[in-house]
Short mmCIF file of C-alpha atoms in Angstrom, two decimals:
data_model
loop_
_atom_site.label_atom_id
_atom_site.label_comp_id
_atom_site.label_asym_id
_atom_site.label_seq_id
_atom_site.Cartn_x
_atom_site.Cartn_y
_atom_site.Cartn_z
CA UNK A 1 -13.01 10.35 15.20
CA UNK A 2 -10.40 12.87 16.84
CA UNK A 3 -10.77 16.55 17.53
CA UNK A 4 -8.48 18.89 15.68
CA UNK A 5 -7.71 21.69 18.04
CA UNK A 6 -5.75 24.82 17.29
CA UNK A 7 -4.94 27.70 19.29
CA UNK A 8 -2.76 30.91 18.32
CA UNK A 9 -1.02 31.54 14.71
CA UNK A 10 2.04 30.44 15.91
CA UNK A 11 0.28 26.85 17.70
CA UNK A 12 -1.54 25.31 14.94
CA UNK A 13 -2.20 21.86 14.45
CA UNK A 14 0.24 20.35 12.46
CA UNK A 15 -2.62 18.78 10.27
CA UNK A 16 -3.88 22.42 9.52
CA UNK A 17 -0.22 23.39 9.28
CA UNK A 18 0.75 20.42 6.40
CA UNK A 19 -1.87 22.50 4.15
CA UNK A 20 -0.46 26.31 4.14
CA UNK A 21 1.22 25.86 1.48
CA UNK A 22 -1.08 24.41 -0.83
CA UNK A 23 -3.64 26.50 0.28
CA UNK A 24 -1.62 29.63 -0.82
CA UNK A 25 -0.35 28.32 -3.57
CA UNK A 26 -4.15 28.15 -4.61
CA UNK A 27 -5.30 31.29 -3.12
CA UNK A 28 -2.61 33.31 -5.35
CA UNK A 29 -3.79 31.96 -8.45
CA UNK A 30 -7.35 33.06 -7.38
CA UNK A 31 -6.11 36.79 -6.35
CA UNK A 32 -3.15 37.54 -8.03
CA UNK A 33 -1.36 38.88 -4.94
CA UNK A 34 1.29 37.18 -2.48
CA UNK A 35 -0.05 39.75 -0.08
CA UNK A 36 -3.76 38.66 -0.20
CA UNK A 37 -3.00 35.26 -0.31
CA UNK A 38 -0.92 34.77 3.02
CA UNK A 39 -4.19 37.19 4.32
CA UNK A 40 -6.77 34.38 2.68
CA UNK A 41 -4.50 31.48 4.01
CA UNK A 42 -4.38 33.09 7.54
CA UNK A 43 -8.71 33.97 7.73
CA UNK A 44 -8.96 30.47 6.43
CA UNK A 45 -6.95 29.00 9.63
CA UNK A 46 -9.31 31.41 11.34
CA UNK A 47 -12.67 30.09 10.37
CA UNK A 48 -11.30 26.70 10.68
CA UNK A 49 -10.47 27.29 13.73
CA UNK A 50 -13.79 28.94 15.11
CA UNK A 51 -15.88 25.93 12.86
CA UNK A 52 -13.74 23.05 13.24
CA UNK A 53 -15.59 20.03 14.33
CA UNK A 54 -14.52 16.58 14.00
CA UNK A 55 -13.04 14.90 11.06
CA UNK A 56 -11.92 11.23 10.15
CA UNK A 57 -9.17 11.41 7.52
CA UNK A 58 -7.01 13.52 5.88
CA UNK A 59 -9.00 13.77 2.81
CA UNK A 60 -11.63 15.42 4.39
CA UNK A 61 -9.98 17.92 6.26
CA UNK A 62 -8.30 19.04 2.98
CA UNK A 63 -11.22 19.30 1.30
CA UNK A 64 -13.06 21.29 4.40
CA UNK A 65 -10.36 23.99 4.28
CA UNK A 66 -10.48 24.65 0.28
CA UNK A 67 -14.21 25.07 1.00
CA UNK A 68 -13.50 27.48 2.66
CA UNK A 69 -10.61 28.82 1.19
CA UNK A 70 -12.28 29.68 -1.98
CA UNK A 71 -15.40 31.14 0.20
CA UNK A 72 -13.05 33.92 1.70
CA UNK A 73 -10.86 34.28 -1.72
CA UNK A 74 -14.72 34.54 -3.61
CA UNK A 75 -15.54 37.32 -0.56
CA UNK A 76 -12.29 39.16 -1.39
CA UNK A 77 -13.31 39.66 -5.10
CA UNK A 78 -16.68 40.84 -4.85
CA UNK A 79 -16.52 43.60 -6.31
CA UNK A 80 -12.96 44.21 -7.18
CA UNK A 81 -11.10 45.37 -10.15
CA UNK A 82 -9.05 42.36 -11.75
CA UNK A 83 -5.23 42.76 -11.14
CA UNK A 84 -3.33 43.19 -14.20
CA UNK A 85 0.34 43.74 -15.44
CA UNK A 86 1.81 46.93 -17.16
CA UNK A 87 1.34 45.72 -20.83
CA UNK A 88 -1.89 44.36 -20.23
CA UNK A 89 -3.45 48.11 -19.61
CA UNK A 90 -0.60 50.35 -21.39
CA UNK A 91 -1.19 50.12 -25.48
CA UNK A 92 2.23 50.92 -26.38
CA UNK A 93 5.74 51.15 -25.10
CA UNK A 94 6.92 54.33 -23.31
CA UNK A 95 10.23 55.87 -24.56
CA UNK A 96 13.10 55.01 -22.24
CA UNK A 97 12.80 59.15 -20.61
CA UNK A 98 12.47 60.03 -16.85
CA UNK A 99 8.27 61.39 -17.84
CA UNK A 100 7.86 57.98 -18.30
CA UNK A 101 7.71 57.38 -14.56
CA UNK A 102 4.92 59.88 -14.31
CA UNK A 103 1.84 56.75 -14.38
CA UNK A 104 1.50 55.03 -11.56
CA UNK A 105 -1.24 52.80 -10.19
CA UNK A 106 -1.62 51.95 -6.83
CA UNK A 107 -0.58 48.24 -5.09
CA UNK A 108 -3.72 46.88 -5.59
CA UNK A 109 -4.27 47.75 -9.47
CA UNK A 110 -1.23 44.84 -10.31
CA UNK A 111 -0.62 41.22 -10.32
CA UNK A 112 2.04 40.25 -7.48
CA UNK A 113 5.14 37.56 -7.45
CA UNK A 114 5.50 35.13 -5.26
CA UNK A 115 8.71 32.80 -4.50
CA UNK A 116 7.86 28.68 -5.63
CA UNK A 117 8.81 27.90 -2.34
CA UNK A 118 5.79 29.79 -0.80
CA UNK A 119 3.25 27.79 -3.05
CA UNK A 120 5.06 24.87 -4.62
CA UNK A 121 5.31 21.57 -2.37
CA UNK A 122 8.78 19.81 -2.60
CA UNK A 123 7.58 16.43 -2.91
CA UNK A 124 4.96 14.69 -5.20
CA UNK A 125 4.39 13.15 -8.65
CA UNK A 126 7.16 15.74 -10.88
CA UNK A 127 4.01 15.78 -13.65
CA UNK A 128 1.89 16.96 -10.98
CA UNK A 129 4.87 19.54 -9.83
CA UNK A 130 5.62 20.56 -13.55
CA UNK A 131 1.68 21.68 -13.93
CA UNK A 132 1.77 23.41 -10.66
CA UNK A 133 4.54 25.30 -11.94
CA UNK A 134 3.07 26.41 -14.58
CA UNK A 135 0.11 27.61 -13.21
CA UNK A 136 1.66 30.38 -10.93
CA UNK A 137 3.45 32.03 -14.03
CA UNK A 138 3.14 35.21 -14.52
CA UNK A 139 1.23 35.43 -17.91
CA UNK A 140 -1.38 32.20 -16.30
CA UNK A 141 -1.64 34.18 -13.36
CA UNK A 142 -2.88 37.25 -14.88
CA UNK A 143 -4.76 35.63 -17.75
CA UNK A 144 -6.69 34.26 -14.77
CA UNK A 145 -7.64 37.30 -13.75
CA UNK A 146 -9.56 37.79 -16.59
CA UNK A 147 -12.39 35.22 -15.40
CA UNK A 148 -15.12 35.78 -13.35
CA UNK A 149 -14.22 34.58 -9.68
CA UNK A 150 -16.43 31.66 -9.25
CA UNK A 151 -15.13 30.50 -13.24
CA UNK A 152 -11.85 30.93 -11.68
CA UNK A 153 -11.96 28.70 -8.67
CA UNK A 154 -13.59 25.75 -11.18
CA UNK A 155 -10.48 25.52 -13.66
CA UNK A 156 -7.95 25.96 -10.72
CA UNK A 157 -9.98 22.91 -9.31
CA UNK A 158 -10.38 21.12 -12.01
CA UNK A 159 -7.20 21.63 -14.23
CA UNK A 160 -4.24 22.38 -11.93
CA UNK A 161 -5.91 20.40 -8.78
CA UNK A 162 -6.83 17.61 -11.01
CA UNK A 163 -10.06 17.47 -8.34
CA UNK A 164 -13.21 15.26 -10.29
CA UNK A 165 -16.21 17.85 -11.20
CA UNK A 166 -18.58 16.26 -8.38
CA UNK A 167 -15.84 17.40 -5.42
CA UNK A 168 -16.01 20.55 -7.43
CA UNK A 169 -19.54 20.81 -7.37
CA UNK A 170 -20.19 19.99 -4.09
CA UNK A 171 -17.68 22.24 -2.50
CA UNK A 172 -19.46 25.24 -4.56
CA UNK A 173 -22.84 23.82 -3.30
CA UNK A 174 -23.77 23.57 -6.94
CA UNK A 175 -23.97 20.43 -9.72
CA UNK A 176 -22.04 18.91 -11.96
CA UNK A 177 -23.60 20.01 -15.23
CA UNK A 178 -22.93 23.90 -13.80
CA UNK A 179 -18.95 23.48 -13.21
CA UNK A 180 -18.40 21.59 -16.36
CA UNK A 181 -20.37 24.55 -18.21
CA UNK A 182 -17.97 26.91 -16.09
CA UNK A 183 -14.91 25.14 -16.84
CA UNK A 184 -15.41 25.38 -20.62
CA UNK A 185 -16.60 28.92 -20.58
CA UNK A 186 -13.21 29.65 -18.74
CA UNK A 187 -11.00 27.51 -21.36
CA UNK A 188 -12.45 29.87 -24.24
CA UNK A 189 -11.79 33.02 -22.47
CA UNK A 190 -8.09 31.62 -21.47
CA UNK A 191 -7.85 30.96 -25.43
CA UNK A 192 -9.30 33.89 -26.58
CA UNK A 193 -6.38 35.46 -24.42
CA UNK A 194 -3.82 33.68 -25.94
CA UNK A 195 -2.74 31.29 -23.91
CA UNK A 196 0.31 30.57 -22.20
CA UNK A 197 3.21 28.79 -23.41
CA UNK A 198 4.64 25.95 -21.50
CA UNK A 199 7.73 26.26 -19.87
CA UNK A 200 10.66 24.19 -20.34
CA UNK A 201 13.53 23.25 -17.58
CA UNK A 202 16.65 25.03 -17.76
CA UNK A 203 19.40 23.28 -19.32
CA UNK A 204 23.03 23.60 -18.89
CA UNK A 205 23.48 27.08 -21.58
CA UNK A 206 20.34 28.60 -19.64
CA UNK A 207 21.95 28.88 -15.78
CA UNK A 208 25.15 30.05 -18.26
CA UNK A 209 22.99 32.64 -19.54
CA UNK A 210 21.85 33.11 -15.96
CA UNK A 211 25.27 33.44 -14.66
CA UNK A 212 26.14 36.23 -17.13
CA UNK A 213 22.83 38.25 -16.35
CA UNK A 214 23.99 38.60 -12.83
CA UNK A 215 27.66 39.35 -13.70
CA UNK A 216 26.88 42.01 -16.35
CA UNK A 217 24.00 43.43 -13.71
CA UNK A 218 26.08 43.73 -10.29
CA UNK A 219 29.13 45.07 -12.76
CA UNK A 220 26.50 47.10 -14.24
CA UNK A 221 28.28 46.43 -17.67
CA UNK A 222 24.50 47.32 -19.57
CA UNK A 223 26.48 46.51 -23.35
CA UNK A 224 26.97 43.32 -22.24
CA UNK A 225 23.88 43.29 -20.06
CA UNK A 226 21.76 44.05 -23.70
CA UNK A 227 23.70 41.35 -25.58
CA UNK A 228 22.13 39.08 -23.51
CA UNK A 229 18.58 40.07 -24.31
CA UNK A 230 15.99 39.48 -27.07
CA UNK A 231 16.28 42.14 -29.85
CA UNK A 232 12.59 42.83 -29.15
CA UNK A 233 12.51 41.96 -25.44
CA UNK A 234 10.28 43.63 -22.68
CA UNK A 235 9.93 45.28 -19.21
CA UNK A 236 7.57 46.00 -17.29
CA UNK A 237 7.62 47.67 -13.35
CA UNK A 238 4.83 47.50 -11.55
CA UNK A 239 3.50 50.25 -9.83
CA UNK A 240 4.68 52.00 -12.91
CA UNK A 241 2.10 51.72 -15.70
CA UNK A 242 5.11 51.88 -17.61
CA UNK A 243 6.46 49.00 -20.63
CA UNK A 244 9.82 48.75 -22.45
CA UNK A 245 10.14 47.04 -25.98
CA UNK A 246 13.64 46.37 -27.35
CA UNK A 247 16.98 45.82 -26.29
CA UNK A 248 18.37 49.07 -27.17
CA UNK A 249 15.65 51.01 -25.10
CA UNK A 250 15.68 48.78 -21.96
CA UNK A 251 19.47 49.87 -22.34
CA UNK A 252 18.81 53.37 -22.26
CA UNK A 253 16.84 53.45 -19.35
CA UNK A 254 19.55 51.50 -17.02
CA UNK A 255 21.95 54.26 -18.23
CA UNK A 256 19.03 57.03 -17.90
CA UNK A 257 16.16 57.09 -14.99
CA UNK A 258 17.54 53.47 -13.92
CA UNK A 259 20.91 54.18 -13.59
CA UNK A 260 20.21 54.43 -9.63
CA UNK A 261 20.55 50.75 -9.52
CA UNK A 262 24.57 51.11 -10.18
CA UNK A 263 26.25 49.25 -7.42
CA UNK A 264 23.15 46.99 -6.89
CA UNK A 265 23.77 43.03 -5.46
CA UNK A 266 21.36 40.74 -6.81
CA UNK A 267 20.37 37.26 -5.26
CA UNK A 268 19.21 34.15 -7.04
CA UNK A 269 15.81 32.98 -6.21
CA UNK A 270 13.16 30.80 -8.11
CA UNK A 271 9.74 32.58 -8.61
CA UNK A 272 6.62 32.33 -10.52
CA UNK A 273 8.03 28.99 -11.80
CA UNK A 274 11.03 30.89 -13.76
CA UNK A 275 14.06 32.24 -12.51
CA UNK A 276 14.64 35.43 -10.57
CA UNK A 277 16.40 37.77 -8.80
CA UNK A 278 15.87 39.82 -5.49
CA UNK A 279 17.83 43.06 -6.20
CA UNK A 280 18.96 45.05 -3.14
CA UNK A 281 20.79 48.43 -3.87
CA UNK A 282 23.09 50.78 -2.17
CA UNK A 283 21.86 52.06 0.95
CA UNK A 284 22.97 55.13 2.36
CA UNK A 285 25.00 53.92 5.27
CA UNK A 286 26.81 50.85 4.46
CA UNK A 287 24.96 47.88 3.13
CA UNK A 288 22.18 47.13 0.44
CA UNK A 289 18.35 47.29 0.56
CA UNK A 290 15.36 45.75 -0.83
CA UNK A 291 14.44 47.35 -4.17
CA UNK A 292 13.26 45.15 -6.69
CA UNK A 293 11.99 41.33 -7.39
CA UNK A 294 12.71 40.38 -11.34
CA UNK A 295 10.95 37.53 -12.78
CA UNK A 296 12.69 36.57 -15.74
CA UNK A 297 11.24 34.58 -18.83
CA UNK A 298 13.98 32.54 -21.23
CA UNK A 299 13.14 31.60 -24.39
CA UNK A 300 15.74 30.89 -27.57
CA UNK A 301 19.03 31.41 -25.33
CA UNK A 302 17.97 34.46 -24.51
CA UNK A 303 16.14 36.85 -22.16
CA UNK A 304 12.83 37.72 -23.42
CA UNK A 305 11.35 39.23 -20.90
CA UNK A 306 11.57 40.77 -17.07
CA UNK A 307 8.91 41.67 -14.63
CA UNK A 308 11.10 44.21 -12.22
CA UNK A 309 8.42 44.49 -9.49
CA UNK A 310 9.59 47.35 -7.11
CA UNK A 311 9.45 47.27 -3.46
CA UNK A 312 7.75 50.90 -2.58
CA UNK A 313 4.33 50.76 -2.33
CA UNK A 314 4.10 47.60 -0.45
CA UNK A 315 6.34 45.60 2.18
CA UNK A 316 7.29 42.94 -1.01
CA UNK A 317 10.53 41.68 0.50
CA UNK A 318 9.20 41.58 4.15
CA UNK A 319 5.97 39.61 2.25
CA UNK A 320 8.04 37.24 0.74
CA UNK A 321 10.03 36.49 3.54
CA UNK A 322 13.36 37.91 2.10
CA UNK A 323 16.22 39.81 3.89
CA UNK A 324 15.64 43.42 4.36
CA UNK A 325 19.24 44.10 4.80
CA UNK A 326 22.45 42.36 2.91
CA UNK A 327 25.97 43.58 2.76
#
């Protein structure tokens, strides 16, 4: 057997290193938040680090640091409010007026985004890659947050890391008949939710549709920004409590309160397992700064819904390891 030594953040083993991204992959489906993950990913280095002792195999190492991985996530929930998005607490739609704005919860009160290349490994089985996808979206992500933690960590285990229910049970220190009770308690309250519907790939008329979202949004052309929308699509932008139903009123409030995005350059990116776009805007100065991270869901040829989460309350861009500055 071999030692596994690390030393600073910046000098870790390479076989604790081959695991980040895995590990925060499954530490953001536990809490919701990019932020808190890359915070449970780096304590989880930590103790490692501190406890490490020797291991033979790769398998076992892996296994060591989701034990204790899902301790520090499970230490990071007790007690916490579940993180939600805007519709999920907001009964009705707002009208598209400047008062609308008024509502707003603080960071830690709303689910998070974070880019597939954070959590999504590049190589693989493409079944195993399609599921993983799936299981950061958006609407998975915060039905999620609707279980109790420990309920949580089983059917993450079980059903998106396809682990057996005795490597579940023993890295919860509890048995077999317990984490199959736990994952079927947690199916029923992911029904009773709704669901989520399965994602597709893009095709060919999708990155057309694409194409035209970003034209008609840097030209700020918002008729032919709407045409390309559901007639009864939503938005939603966290930290606002905020929700938009309809075409016609997400309209209105690019030409009303959102009208400050005029002149904005958006860039391409791939998160939540759906396509998005970092939007930087104007900056006084010369240039464009960080303002908001869309999340985009497709469904019919059209767009059905965005997720606009704004950069204010917390350092998103600089969290997600985006530019802070483009021309």
């Amino acid at each position: 057997m071999t030692s596994v030594a690390i030393g600073p953040a910046d000098q870790l083993d390479p076989r604790l290193l081959e695991h980040r991204r895995e590990l925060t992959g499954f530490c953001y489906r536990m809490l919701g938040s990019s932020f808190d993950a890359e915070d449970a990913v780096q304590e989880t280095l930590v103790r490692a680090w501190r406890g490490l002792s020797d291991f033979e195999g790769r398998s076992a190492l892996r296994s060591w640091l989701y034990r204790i991985a899902t301790n520090v996530c499970l230490d990071q929930l007790s007690g916490r409010q579940r993180r939600a998005l805007p519709m999920d607490l907001a009964g009705s739609p707002f009208p598209p007026v400047q008062a609308s704005l008024a509502g707003r919860r603080p960071a830690t009160a709303w689910i998070e985004p974070v880019l597939d290349r954070q959590v999504l490994l590049e190589d693989g089985d493409p079944a195993e890659h399609a599921v993983a996808k799936e299981s950061i979206r958006l609407a998975f992500v915060a039905a999620l947050q609707h279980l109790p933690p420990r309920q949580r960590a089983v059917l993450i285990l079980r059903e998106v890391l396809r682990w057996k229910a005795d490597e579940v049970a023993q890295l919860l220190d509890t048995t077999v008949a317990s984490v199959n009770s736990a994952l079927q308690r947690a199916r029923a309250t992911l029904a009773a939710a709704g669901g989520v519907p399965a994602p597709r790939a893009l095709d060919a008329d999708d990155r057309e549709l694409l194409a035209r979202y970003v034209d008609a949004f840097e030209r700020y052309d918002i008729d032919a920004f709407v045409r390309l929308l559901h007639e009864d699509a939503t938005q939603h932008m966290p930290p606002f409590e905020m929700w938009l139903r309809g075409r016609d009123d997400i309209g209105t409030w690019m030409l009303g309160p959102g009208a400050g995005c005029r002149g904005a350059v958006v860039v391409p990116l791939s998160a939540n397992g759906t396509p998005a776009f970092a939007q930087y805007r104007p900056r006084e100065g010369g240039g464009h700064e960080p303002w908001a991270l869309h999340v985009l869901e497709l469904a019919d040829g059209r767009i059905a819904h965005i997720s606009s989460f704004l950069d204010l309350d917390t350092p998103l861009f600089r969290t997600l390891g985006l530019p802070t500055l483009v021309d």
